GROMACS .gro file of N, CA, C and O in nm:
model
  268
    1UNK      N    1 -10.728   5.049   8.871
    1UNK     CA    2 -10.648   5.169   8.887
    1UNK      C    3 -10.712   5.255   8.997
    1UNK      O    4 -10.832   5.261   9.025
    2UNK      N    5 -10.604   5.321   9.055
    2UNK     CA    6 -10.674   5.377   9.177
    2UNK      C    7 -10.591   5.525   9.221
    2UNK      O    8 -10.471   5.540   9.243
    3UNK      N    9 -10.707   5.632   9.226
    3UNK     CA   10 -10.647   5.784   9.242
    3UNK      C   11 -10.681   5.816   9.353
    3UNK      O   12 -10.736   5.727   9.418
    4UNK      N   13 -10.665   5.946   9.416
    4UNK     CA   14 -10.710   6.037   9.481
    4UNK      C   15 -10.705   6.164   9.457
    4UNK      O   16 -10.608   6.223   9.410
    5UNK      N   17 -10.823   6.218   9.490
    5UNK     CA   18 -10.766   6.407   9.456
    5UNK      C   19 -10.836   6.473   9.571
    5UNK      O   20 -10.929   6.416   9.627
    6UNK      N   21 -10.799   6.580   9.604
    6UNK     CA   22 -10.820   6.661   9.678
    6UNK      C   23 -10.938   6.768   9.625
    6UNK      O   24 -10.923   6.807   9.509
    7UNK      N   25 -11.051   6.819   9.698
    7UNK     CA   26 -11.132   6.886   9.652
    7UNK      C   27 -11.113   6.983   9.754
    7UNK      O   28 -11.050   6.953   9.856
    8UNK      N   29 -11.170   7.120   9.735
    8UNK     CA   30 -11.174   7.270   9.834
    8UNK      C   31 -11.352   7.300   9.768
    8UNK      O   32 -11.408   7.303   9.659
    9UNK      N   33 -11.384   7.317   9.898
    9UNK     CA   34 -11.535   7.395   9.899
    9UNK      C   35 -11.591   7.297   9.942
    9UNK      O   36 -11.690   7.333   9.877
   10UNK      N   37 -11.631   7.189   9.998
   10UNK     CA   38 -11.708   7.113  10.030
   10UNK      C   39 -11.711   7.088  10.205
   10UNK      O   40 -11.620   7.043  10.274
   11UNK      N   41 -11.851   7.133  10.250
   11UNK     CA   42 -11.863   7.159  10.348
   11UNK      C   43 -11.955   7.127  10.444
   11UNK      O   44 -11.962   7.185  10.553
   12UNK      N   45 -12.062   6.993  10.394
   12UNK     CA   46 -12.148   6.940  10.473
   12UNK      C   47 -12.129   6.813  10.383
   12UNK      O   48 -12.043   6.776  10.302
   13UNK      N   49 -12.288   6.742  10.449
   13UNK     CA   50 -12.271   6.596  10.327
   13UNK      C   51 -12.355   6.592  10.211
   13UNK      O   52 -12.359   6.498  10.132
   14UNK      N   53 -12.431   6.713  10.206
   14UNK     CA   54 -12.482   6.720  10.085
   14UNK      C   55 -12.382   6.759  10.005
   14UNK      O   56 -12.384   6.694   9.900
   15UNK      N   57 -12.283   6.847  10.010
   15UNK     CA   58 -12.198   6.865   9.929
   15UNK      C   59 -12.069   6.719   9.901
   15UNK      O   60 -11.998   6.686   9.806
   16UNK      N   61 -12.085   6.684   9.992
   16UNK     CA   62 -12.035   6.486   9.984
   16UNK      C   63 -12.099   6.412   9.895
   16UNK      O   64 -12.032   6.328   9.835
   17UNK      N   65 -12.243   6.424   9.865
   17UNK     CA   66 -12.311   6.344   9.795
   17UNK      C   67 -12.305   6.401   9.676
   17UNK      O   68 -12.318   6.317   9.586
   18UNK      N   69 -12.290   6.523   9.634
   18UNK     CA   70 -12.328   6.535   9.504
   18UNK      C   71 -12.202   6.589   9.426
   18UNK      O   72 -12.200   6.648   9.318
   19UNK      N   73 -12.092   6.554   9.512
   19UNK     CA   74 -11.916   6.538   9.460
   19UNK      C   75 -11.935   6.381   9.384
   19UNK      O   76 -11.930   6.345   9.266
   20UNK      N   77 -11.955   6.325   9.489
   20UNK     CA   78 -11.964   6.191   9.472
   20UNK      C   79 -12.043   6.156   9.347
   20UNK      O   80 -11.997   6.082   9.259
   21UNK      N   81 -12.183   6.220   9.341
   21UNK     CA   82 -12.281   6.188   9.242
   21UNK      C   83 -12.177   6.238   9.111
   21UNK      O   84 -12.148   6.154   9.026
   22UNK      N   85 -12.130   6.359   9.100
   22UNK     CA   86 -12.060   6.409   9.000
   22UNK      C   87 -11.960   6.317   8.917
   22UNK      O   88 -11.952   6.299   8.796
   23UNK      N   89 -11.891   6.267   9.016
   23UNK     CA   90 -11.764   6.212   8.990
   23UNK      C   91 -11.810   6.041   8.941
   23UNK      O   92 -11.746   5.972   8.862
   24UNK      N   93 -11.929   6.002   9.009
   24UNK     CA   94 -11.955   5.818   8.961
   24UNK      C   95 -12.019   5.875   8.813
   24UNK      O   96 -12.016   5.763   8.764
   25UNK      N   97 -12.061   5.939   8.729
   25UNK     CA   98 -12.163   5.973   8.687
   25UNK      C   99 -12.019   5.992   8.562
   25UNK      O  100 -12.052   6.010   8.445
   26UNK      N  101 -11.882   5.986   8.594
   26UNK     CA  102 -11.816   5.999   8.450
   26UNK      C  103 -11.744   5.885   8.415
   26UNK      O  104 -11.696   5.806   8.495
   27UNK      N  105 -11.737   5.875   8.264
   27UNK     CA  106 -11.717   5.734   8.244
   27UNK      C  107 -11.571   5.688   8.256
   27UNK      O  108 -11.468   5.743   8.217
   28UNK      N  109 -11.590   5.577   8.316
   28UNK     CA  110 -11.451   5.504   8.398
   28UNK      C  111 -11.454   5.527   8.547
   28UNK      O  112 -11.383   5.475   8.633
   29UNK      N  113 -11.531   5.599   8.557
   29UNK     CA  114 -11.516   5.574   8.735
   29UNK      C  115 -11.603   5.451   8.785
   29UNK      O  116 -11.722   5.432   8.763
   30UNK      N  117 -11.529   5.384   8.847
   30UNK     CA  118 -11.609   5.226   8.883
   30UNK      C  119 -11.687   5.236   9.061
   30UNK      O  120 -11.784   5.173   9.105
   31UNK      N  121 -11.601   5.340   9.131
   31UNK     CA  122 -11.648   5.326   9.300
   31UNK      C  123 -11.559   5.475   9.290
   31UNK      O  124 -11.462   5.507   9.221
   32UNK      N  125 -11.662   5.571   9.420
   32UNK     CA  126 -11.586   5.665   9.462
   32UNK      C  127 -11.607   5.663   9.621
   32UNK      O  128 -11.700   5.620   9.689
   33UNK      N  129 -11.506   5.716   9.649
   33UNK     CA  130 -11.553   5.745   9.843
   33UNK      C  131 -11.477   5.899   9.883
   33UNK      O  132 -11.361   5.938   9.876
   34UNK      N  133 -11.587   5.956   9.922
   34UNK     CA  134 -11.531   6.103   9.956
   34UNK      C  135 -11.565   6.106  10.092
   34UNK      O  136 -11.653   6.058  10.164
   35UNK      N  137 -11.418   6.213  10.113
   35UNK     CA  138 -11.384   6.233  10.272
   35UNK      C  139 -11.446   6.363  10.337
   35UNK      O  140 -11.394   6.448  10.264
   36UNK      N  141 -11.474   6.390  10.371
   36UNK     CA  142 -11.581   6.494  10.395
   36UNK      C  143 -11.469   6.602  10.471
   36UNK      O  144 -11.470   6.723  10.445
   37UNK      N  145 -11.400   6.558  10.540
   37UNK     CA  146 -11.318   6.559  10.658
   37UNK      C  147 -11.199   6.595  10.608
   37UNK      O  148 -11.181   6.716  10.625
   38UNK      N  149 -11.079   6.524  10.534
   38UNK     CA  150 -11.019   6.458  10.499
   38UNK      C  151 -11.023   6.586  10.321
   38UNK      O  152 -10.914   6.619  10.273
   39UNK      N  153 -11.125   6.623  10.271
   39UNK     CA  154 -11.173   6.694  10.162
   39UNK      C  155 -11.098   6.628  10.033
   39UNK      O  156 -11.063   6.696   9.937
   40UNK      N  157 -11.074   6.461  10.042
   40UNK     CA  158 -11.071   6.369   9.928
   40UNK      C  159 -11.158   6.308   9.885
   40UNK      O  160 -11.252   6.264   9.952
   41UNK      N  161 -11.138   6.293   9.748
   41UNK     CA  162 -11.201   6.107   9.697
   41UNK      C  163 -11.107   6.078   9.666
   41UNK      O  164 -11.016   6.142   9.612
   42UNK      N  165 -11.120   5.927   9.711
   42UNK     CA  166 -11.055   5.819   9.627
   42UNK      C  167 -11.178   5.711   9.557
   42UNK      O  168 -11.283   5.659   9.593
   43UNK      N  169 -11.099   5.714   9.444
   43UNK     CA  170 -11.186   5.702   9.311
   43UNK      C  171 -11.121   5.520   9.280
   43UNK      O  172 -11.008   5.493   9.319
   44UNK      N  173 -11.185   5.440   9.226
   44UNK     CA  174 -11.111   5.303   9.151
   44UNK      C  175 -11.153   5.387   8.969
   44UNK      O  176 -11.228   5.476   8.930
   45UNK      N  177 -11.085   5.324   8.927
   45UNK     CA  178 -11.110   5.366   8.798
   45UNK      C  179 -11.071   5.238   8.705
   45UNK      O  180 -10.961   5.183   8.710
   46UNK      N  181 -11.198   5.192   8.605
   46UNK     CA  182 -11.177   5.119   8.490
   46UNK      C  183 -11.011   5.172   8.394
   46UNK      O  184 -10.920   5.094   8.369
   47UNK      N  185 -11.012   5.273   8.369
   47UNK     CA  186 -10.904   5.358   8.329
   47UNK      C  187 -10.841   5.468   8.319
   47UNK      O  188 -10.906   5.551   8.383
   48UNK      N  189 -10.750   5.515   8.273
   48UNK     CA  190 -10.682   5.633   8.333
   48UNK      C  191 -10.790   5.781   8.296
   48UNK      O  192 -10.891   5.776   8.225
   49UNK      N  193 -10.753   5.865   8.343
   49UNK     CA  194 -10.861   5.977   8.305
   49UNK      C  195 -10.756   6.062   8.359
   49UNK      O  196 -10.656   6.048   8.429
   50UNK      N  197 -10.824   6.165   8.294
   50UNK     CA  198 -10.708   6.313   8.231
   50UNK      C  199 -10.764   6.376   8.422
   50UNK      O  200 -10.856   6.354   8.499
   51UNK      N  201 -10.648   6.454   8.418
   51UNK     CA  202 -10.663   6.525   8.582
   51UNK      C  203 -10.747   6.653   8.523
   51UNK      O  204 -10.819   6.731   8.586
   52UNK      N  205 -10.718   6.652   8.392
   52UNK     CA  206 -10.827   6.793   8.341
   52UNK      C  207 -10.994   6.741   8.332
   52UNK      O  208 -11.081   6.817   8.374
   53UNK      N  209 -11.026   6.631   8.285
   53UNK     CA  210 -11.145   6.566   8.299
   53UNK      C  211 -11.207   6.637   8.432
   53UNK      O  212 -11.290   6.728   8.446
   54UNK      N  213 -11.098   6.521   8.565
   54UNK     CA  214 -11.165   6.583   8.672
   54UNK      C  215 -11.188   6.716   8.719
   54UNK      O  216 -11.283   6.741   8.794
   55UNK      N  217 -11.096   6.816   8.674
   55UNK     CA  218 -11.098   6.946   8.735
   55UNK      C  219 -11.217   6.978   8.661
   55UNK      O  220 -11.272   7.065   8.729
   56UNK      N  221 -11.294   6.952   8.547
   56UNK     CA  222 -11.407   7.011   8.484
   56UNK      C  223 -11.555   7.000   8.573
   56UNK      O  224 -11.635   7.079   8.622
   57UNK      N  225 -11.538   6.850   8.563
   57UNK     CA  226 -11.667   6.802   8.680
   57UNK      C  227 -11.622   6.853   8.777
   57UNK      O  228 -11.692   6.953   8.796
   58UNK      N  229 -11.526   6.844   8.873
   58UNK     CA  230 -11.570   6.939   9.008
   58UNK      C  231 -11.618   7.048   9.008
   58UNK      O  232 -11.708   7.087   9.083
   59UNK      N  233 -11.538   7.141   8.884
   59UNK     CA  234 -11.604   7.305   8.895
   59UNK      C  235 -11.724   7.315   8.849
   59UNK      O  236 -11.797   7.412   8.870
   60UNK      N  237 -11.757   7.207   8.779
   60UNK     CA  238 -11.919   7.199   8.744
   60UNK      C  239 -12.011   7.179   8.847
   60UNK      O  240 -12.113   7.248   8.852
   61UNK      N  241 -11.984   7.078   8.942
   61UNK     CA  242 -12.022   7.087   9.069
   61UNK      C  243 -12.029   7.189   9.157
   61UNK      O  244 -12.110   7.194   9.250
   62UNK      N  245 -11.920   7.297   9.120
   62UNK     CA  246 -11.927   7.413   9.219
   62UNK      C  247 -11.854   7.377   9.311
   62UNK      O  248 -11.901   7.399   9.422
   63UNK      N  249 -11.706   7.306   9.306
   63UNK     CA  250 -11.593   7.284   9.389
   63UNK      C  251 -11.471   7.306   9.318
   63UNK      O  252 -11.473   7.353   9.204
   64UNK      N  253 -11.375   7.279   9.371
   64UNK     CA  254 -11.220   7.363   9.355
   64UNK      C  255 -11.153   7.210   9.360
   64UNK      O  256 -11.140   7.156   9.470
   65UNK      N  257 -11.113   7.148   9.250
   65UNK     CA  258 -10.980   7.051   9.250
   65UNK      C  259 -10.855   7.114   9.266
   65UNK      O  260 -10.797   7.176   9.178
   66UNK      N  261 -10.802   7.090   9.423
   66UNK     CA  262 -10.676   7.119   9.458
   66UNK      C  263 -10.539   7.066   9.357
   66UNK      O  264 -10.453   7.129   9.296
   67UNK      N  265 -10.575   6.885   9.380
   67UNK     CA  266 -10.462   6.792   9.333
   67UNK      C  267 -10.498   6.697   9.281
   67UNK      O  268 -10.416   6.615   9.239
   0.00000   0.00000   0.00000
């Protein structure tokens, strides 16, 4: 299964890496790749996961899930 979402606030690549770290680090996420550029990941996912899941970990991270 395969998503994308849009993140707001991320603004170098440390903030790339530790979206990224955030987001592999919950269970069912199998591979993530964030766009630095672009201010996506696309995520593979073992299975479906709530869009509220993700909006938690990003703001925990200290970022803004757009979509």
């Amino acid at each position: 299964m395969e998503k994308e979402i849009v993140i707001d606030g991320m603004m170098c690549a440390h903030c790339q890496k530790h979206v990224t770290e955030a987001l592999l680090a919950m269970d069912g996420v199998k591979a993530v790749t964030v766009s630095l550029e672009n201010k996506t990941a696309h995520l593979s996912l073992e299975h479906d996961i709530a869009t509220s899941e993700f909006e938690r970990v990003i703001s925990d991270a200290g970022y803004t899930l757009v979509k």
